[in-house]
Short mmCIF file of C-alpha atoms in Angstrom, two decimals:
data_model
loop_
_atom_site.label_atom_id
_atom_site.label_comp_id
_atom_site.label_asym_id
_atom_site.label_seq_id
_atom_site.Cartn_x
_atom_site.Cartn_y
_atom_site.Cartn_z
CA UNK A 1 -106.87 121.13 157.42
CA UNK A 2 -107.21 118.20 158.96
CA UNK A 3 -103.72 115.77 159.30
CA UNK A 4 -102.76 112.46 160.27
CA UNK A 5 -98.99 111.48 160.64
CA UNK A 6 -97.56 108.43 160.34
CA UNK A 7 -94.12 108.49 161.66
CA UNK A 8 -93.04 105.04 161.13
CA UNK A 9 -92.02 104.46 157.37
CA UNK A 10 -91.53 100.58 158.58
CA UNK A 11 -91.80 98.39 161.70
CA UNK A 12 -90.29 94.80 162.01
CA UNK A 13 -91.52 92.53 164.78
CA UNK A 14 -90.66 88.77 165.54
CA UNK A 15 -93.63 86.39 165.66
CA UNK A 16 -95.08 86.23 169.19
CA UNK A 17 -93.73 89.97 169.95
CA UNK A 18 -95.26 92.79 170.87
CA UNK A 19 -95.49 96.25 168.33
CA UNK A 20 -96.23 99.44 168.36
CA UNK A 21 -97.07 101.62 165.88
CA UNK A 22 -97.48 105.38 166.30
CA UNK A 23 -99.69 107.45 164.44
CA UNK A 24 -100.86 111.22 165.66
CA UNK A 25 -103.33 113.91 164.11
CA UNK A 26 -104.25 117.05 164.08
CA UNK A 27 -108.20 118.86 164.65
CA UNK A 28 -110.03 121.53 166.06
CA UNK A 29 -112.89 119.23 166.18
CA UNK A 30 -113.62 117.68 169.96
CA UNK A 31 -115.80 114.96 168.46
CA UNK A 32 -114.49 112.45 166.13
CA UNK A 33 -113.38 108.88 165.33
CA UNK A 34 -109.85 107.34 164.89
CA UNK A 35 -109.52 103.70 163.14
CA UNK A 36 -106.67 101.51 161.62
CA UNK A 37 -106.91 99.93 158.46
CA UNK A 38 -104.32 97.35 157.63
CA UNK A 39 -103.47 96.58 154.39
CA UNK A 40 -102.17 92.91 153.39
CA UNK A 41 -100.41 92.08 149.70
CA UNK A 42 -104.18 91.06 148.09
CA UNK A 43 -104.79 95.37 148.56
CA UNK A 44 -108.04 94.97 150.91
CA UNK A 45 -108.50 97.58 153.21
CA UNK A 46 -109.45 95.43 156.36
CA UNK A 47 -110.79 97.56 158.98
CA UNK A 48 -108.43 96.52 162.59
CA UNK A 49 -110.05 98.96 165.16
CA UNK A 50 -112.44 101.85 165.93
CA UNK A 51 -112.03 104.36 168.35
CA UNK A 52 -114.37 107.33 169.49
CA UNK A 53 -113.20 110.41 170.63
CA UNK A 54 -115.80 110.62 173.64
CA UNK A 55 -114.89 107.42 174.92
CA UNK A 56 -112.33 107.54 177.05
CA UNK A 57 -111.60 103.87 177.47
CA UNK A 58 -109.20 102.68 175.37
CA UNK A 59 -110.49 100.34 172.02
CA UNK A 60 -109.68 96.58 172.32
CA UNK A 61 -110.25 94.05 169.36
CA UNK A 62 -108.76 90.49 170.45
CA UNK A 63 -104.84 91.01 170.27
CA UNK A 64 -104.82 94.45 168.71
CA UNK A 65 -105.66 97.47 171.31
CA UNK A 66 -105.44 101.21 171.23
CA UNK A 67 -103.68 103.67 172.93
CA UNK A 68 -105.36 107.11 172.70
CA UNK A 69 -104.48 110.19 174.37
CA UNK A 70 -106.78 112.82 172.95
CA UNK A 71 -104.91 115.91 174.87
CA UNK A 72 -101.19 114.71 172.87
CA UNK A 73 -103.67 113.73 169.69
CA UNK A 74 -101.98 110.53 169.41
CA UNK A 75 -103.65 107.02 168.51
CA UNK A 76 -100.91 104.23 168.66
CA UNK A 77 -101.87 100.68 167.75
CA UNK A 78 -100.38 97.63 169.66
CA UNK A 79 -100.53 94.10 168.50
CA UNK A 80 -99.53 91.36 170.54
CA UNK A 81 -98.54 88.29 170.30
CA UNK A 82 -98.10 89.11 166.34
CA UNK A 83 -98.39 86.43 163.90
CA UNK A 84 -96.74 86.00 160.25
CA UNK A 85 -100.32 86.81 159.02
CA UNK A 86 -100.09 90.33 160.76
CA UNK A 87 -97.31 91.41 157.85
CA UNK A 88 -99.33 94.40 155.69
CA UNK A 89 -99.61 98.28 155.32
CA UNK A 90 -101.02 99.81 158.49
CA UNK A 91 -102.72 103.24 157.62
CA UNK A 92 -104.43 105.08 160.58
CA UNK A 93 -107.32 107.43 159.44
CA UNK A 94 -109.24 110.00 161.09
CA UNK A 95 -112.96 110.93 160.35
CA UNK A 96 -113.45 114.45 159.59
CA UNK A 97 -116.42 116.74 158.26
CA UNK A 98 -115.96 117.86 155.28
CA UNK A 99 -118.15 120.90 155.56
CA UNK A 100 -119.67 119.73 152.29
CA UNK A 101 -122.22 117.77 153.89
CA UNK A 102 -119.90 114.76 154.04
CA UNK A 103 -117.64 112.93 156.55
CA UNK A 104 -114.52 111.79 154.61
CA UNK A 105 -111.77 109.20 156.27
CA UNK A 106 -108.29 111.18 156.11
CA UNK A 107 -104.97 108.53 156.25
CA UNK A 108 -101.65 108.34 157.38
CA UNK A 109 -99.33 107.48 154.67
CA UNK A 110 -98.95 103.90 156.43
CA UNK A 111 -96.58 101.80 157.88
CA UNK A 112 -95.05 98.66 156.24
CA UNK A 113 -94.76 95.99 159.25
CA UNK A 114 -93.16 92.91 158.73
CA UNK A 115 -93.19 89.99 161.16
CA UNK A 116 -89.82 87.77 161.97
CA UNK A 117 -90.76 84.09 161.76
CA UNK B 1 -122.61 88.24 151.32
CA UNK B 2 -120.55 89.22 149.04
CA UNK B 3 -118.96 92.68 150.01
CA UNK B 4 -117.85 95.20 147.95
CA UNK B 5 -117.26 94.50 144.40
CA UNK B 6 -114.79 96.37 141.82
CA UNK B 7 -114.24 95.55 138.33
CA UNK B 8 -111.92 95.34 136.67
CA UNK B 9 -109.08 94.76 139.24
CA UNK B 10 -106.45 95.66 136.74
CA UNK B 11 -106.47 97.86 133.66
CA UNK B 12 -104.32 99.10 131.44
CA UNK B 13 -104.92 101.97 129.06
CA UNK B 14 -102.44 104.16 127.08
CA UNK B 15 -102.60 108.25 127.19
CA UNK B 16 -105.67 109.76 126.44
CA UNK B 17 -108.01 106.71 126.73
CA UNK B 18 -110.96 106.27 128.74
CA UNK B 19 -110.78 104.81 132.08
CA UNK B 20 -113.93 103.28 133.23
CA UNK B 21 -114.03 101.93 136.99
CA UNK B 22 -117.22 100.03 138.25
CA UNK B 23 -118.14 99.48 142.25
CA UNK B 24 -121.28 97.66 143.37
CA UNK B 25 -121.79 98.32 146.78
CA UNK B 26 -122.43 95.78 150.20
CA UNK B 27 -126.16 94.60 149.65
CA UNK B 28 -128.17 96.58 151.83
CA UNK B 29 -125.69 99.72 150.86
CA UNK B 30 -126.89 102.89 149.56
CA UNK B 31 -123.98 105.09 150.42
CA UNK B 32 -120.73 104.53 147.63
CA UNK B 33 -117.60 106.52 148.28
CA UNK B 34 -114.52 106.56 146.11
CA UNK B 35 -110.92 107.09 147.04
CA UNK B 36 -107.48 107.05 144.85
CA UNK B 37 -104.05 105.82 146.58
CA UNK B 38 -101.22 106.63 144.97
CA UNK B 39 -97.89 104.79 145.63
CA UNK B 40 -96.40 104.98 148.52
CA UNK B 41 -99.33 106.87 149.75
CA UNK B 42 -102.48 106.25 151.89
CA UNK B 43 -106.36 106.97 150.40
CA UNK B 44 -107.43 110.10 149.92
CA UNK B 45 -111.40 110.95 149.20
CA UNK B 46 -112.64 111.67 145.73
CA UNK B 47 -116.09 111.82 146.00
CA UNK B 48 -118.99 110.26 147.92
CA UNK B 49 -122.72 109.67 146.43
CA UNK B 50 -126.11 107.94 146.98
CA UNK B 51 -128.24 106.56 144.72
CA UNK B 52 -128.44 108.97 141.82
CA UNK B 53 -127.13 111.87 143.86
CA UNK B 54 -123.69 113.49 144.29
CA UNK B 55 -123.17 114.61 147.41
CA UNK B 56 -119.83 115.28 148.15
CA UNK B 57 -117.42 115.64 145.40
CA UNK B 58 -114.43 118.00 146.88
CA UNK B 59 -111.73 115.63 146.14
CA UNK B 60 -112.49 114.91 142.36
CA UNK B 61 -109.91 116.50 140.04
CA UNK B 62 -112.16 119.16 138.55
CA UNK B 63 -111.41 117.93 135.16
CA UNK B 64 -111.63 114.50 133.02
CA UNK B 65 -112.75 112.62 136.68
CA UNK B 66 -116.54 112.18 136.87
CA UNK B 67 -118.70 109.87 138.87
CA UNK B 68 -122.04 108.27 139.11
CA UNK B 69 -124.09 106.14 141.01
CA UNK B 70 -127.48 105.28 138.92
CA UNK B 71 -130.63 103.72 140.67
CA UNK B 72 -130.07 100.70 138.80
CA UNK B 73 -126.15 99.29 138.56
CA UNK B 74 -123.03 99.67 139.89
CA UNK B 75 -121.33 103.19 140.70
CA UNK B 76 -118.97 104.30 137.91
CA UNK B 77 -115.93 106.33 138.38
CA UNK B 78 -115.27 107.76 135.22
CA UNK B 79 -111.45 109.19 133.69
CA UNK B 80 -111.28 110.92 130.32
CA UNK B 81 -108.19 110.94 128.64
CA UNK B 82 -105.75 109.46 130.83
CA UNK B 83 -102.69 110.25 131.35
CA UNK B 84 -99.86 109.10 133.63
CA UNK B 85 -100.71 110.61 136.37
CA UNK B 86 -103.98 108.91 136.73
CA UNK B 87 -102.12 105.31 137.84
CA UNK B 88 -103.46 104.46 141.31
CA UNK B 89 -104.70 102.56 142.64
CA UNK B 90 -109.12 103.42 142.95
CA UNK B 91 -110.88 101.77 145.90
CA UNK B 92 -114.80 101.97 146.38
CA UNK B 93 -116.12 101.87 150.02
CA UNK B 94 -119.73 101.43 150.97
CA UNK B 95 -121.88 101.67 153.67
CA UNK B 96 -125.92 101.35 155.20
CA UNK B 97 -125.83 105.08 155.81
CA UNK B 98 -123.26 108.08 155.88
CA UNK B 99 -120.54 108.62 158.27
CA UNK B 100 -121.74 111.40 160.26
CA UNK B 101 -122.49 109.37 163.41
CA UNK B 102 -119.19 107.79 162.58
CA UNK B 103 -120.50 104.33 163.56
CA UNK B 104 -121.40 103.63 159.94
CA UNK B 105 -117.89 101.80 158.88
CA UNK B 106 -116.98 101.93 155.70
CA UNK B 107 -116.51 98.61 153.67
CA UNK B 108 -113.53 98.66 151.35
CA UNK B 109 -113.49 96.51 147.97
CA UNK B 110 -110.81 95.14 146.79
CA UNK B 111 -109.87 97.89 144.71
CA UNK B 112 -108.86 98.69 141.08
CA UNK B 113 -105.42 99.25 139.91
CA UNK B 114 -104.78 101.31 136.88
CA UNK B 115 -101.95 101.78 134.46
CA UNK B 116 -101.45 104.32 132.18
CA UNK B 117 -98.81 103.54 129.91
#
């Protein structure tokens, strides 16, 4: 079965700052896609970032960038310079076949980041 | 444009009441997919269809839950005598094809919350 572990429960970050948040996942597959979803108080799931497995160049959106090691199965997210409007629910998901004829998005249970004015 | 649509955004129903969900996908959107987040949780899949087809329904409950997706109307997730266990939060994603190449992103709604009291 395909996993993805969130490790951080909750981050805190002051505005300007720099954060990290870890998330890693488990496959047999070799060809796949990683994103992050965040997740403010209003409940919309707001796609962040995309990342595809092939690519070895690591996926950069404006302040929010990607570290991806495929051989450790790890996809951390960075934000910098963070901003009060960066406080939500961060859930990483992986894209997996289903074997049903489907590709379903699997999440992380999330991580609650708040940002320090 | 006016993205993904779910009504209602918050219902209530006591034990062993009907639950009906509605989703009208992105214009442009054939592809609806439904997922359920519990709290404290992340998504998990339910059940993914096209226009009057299901095609992947592995993550449904096998009883009460049902889903369609008519050629005319929104998609309908569908709960049959509730019970407390059913309160989650149900989000509808959409998108122009399915995710096999991956680079179809899914577009959340806004999601529906339901009670069960």
């Amino acid at each position: 079965a395909q996993t993805v572990t969130q490790s951080q429960p909750e981050m805190s970050v002051q505005e300007a700052e720099t954060v990290t948040l870890s998330c890693t996942y488990d496959t047999s597959e070799s060809d796949y896609y990683l994103f992050w979803y965040k997740q403010p108080p209003s409940r919309q799931m707001i796609l962040v970032i995309r990342q595809e497995a092939y690519k070895q160049q690591n996926a950069t959106e404006n302040r929010f960038s990607v570290n991806f090691q495929k051989a450790a199965k790890s996809f951390s997210l960075k934000i910098s310079d963070s901003q009060l409007g960066d406080a939500a629910m961060y859930f990483c998901a992986f894209l997996t076949n289903s074997g049903a004829g489907s590709y379903q998005l699997t999440f992380g249970k999330g991580t609650k980041l708040s940002v320090i004015p | 444009n006016a993205g993904v649509m779910q009504n209602p955004r918050h219902l209530v129903r006591r034990r062993g009441q009907e639950a009906r969900l509605r989703c009208s996908p992105m214009k442009g959107h054939s592809h609806v997919y439904w997922y359920r987040q519990l709290p404290e949780e992340g998504l998990k899949f339910m059940v993914y269809l096209q226009k009057e087809n299901i095609i992947d329904e592995s993550g449904m409950p096998k009883e009460r839950f049902s889903a369609e997706f008519p050629k005319e109307g929104p998609s309908i997730l569908r709960i049959q005598q509730v019970v407390r266990g059913d309160s989650a939060a149900y989000f509808c994603a959409s998108s122009p094809q399915g995710t096999s190449s991956g680079a179809n992103v899914l577009t959340f709604g806004a999601g529906s919350r339901l009670t069960v009291l």
